[in-house]
PDB file of C-alpha atoms in Angstrom:
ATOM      1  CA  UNK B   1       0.000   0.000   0.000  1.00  0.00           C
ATOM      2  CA  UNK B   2       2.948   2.366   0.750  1.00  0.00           C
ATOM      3  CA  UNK B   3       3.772   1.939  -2.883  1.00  0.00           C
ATOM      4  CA  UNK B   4       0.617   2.883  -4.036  1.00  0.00           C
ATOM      5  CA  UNK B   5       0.331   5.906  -2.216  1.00  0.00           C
ATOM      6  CA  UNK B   6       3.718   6.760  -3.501  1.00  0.00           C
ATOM      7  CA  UNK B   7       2.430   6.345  -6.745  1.00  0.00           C
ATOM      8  CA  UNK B   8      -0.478   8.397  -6.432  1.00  0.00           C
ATOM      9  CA  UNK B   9       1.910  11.582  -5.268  1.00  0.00           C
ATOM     10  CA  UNK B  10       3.519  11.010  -8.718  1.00  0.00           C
ATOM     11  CA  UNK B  11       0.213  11.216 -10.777  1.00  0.00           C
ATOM     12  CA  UNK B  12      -0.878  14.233  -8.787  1.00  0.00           C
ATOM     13  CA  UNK B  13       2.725  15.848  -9.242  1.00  0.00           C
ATOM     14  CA  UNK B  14       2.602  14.791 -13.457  1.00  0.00           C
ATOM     15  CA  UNK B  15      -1.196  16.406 -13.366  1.00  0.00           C
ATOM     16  CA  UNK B  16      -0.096  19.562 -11.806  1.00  0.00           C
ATOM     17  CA  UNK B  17       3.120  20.315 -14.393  1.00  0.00           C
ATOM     18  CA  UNK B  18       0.789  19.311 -17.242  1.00  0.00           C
ATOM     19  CA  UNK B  19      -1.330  21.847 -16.077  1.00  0.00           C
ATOM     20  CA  UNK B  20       1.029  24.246 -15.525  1.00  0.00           C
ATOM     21  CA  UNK B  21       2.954  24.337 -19.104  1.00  0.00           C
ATOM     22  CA  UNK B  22      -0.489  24.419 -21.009  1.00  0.00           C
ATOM     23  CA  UNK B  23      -1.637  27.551 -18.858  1.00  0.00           C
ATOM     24  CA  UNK B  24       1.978  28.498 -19.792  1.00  0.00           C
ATOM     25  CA  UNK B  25       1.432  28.080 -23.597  1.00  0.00           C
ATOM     26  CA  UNK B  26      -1.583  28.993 -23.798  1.00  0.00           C
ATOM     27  CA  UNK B  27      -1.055  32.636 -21.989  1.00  0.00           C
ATOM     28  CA  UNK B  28       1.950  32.989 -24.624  1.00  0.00           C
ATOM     29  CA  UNK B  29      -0.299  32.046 -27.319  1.00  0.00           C
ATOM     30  CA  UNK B  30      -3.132  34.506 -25.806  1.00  0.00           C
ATOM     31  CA  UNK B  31      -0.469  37.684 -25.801  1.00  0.00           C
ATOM     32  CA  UNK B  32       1.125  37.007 -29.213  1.00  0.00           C
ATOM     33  CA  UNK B  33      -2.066  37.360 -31.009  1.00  0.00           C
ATOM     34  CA  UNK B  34      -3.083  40.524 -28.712  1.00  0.00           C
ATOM     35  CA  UNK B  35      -0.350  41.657 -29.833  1.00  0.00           C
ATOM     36  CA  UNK B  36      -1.068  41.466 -33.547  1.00  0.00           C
ATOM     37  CA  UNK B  37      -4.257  42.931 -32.839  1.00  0.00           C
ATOM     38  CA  UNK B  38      -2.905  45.724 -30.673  1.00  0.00           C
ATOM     39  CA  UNK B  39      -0.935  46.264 -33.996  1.00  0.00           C
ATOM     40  CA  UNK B  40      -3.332  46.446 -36.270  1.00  0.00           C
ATOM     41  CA  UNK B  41      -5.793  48.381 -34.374  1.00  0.00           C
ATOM     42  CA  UNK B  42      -3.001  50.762 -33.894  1.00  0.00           C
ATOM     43  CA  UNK B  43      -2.760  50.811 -37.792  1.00  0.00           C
ATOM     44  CA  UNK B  44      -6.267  51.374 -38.936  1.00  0.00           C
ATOM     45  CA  UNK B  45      -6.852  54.451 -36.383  1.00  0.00           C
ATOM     46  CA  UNK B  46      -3.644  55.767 -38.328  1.00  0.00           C
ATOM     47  CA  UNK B  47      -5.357  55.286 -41.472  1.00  0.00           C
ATOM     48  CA  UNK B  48      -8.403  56.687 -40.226  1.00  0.00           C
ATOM     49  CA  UNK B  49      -6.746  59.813 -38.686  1.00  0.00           C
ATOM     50  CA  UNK B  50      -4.919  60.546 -41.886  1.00  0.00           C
ATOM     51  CA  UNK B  51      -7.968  60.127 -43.896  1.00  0.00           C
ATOM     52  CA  UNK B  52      -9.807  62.466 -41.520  1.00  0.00           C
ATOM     53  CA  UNK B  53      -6.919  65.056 -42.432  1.00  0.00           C
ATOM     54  CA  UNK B  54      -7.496  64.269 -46.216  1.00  0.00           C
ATOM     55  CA  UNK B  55     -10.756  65.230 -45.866  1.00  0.00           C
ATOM     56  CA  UNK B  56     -10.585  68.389 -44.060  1.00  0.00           C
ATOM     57  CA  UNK B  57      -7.462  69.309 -46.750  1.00  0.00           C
ATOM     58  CA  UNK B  58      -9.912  68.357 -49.327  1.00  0.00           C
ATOM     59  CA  UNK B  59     -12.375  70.833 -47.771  1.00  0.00           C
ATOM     60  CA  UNK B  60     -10.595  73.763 -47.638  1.00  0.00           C
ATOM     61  CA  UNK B  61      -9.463  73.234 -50.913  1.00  0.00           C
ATOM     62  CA  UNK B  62     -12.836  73.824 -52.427  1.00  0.00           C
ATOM     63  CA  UNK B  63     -14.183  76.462 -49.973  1.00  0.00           C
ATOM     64  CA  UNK B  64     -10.944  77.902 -50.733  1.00  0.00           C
ATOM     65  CA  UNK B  65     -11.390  77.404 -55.203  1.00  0.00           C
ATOM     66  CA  UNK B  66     -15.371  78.628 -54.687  1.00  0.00           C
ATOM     67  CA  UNK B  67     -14.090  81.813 -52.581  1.00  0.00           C
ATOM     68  CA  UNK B  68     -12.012  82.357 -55.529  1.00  0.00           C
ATOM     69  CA  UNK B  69     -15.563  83.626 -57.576  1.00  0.00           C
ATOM     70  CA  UNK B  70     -17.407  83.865 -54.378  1.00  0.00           C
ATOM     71  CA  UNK B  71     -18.221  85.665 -51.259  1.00  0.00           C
ATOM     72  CA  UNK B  72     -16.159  83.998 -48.514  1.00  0.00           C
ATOM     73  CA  UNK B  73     -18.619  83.031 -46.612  1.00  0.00           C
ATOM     74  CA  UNK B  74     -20.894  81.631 -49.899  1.00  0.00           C
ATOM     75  CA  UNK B  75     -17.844  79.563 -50.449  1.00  0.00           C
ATOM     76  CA  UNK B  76     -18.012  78.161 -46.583  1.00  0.00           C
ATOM     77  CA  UNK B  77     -21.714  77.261 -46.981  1.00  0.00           C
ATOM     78  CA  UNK B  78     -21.762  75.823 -50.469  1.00  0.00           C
ATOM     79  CA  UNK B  79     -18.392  73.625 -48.967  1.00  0.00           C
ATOM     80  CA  UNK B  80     -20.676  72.848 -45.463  1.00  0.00           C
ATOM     81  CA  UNK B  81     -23.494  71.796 -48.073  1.00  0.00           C
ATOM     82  CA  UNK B  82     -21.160  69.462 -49.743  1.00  0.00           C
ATOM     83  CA  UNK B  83     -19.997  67.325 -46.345  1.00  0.00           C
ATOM     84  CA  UNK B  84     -23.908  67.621 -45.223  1.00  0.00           C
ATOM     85  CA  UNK B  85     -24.654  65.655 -48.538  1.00  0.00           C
ATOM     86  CA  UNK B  86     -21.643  63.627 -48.120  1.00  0.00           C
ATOM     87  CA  UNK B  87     -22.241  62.356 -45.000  1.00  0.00           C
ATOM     88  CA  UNK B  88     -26.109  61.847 -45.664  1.00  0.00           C
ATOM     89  CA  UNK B  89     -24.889  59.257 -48.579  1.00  0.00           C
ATOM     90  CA  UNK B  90     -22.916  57.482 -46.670  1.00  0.00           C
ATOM     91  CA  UNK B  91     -25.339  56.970 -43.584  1.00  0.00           C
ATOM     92  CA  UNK B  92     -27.969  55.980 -46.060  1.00  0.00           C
ATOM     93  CA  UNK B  93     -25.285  53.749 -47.627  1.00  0.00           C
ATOM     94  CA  UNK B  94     -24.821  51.954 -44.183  1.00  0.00           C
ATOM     95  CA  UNK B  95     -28.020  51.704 -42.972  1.00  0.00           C
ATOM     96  CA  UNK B  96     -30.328  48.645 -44.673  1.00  0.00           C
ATOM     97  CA  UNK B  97     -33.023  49.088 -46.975  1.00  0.00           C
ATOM     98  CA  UNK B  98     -35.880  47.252 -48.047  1.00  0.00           C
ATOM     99  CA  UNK B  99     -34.998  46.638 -51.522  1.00  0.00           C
ATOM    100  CA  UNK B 100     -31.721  44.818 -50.739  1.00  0.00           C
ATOM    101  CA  UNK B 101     -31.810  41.444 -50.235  1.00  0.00           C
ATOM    102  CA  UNK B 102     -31.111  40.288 -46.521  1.00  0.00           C
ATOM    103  CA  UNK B 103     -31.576  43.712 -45.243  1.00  0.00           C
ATOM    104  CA  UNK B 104     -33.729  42.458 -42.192  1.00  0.00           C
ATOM    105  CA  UNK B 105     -37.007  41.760 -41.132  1.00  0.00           C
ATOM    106  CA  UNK B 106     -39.777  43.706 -42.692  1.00  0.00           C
ATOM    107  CA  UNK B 107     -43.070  44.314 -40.485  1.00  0.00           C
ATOM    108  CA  UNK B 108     -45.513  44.951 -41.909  1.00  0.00           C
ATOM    109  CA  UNK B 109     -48.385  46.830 -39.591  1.00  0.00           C
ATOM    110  CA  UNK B 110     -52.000  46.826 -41.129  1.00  0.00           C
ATOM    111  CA  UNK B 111     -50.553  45.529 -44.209  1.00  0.00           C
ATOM    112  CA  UNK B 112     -50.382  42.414 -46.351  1.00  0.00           C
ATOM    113  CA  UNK B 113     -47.614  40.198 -45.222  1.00  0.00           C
ATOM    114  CA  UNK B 114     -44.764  39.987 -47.094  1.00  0.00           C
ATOM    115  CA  UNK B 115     -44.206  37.983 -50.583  1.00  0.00           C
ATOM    116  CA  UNK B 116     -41.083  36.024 -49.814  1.00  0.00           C
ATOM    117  CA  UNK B 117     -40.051  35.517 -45.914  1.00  0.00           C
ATOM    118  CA  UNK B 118     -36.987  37.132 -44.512  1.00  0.00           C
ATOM    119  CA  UNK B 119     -34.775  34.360 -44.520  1.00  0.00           C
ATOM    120  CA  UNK B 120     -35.181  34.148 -48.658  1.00  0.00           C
ATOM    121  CA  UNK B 121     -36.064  30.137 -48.296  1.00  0.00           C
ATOM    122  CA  UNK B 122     -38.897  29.182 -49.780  1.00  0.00           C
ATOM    123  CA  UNK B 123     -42.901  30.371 -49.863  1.00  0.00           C
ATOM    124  CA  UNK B 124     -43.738  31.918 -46.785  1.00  0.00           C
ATOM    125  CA  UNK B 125     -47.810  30.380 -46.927  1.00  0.00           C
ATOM    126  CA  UNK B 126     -48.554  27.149 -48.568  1.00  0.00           C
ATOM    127  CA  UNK B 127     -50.413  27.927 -52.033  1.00  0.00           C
ATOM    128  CA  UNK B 128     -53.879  28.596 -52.035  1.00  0.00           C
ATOM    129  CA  UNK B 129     -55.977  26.555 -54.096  1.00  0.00           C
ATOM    130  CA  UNK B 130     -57.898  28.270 -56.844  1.00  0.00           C
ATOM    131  CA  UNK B 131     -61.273  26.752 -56.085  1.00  0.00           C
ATOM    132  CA  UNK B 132     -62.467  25.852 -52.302  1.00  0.00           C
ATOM    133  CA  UNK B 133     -62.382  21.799 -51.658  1.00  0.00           C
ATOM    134  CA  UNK B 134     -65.819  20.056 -53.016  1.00  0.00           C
ATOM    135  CA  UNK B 135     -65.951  22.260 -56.174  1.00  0.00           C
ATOM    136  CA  UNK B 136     -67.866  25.437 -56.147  1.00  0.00           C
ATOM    137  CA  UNK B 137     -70.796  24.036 -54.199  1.00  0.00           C
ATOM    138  CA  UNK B 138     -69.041  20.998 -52.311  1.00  0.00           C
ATOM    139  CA  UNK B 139     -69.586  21.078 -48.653  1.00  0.00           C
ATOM    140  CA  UNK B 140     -68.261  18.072 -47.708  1.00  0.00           C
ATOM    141  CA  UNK B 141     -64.539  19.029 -48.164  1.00  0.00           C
ATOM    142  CA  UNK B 142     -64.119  15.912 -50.735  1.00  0.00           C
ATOM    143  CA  UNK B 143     -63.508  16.777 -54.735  1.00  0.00           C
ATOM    144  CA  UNK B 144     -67.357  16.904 -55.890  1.00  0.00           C
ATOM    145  CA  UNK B 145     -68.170  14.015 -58.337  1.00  0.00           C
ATOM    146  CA  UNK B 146     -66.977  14.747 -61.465  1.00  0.00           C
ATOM    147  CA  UNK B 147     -65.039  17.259 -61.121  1.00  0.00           C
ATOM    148  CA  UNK B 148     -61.582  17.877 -61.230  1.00  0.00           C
ATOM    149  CA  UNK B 149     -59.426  17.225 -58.292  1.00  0.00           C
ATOM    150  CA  UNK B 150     -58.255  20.559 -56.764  1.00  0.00           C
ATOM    151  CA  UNK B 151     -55.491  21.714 -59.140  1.00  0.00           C
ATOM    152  CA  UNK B 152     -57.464  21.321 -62.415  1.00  0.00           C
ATOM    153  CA  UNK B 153     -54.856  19.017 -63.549  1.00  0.00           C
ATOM    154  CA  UNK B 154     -55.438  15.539 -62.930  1.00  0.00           C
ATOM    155  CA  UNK B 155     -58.367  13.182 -64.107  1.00  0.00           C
ATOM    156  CA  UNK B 156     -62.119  13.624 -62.556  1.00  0.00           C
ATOM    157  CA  UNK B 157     -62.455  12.193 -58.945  1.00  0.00           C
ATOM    158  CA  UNK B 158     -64.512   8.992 -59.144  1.00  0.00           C
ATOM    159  CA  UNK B 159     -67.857   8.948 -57.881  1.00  0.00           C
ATOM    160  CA  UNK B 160     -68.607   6.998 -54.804  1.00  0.00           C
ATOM    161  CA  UNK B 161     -71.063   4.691 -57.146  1.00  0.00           C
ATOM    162  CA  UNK B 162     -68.369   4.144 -59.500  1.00  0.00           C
ATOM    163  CA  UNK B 163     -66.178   1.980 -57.111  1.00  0.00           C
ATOM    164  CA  UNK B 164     -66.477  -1.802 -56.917  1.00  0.00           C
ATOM    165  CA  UNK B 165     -66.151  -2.882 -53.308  1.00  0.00           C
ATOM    166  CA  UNK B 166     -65.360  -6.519 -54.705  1.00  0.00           C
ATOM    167  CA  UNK B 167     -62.326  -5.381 -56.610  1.00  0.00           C
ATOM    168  CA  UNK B 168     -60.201  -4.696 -53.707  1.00  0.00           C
TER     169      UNK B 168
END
């Protein structure tokens, strides 16, 4: 038994180390790819803080070409105008609409439902037939005899009469 117990020590010790290095590894592993990120987040506000610059150089250059055949402050408005419209585009441009597929759920209140469900699979209802089960004046919910079966495709229903119990 004083083996045994020995034994178990070992397992325990193994289990612990094991533990140990893949917390290890997996900590290393964590801040190497934070660190990429950290990177390239540091990279795209760069880009976007240089673009903002663009833009306002951009700007200035045509309030500064309008105020060359306008009032100053014409040129500043007709310039403000611009980035108003710019920016409008661009939030409409972001935002979905209803005409582009997958653009979201579409509720309709007090209205019809829509023709093809959101998720784009399928018919939304099952297809309505064009005449009411029983024919015109069937109120039995059966095909009325002799008519066609709903659809309008197929052969006439049998009537009841018609069928020979002694052929089955």
């Amino acid at each position: 038994m004083d083996r045994m117990d020995h034994l178990e020590h070992l397992d325990k010790h193994l289990v612990d180390e094991l533990a140990q290095v893949a917390r290890e590894t997996v900590r290393d592993e964590l801040r190497e790819q934070t660190r990429k990120q950290r990177r390239k987040a540091t990279l795209y506000a760069a880009s976007g803080a240089a673009a903002l610059y663009a833009g306002a150089a951009l700007a200035l250059t045509v309030g500064l070409a309008l105020a060359v055949a306008l009032p100053d402050w014409a040129a500043a408005l007709i310039t403000a105008v611009l980035l108003g419209v710019v920016a409008h585009l661009l939030r409409r441009a972001a935002k979905p609409h209803a005409d582009r597929p997958g653009a979201g759920h579409q509720h309709v209140v007090g209205g019809d439902a829509p023709g093809v469900p959101p998720s784009g699979l399928g018919m939304p209802y099952p297809p309505m037939p064009p005449v009411a089960p029983g024919g015109a004046g069937g109120a039995t919910g059966a095909p009325g005899a002799g008519t066609p079966a709903p659809g309008g495709t197929g052969p006439a229903a049998p009537r009841q009469d018609d069928i020979d119990p002694e052929a089955r």
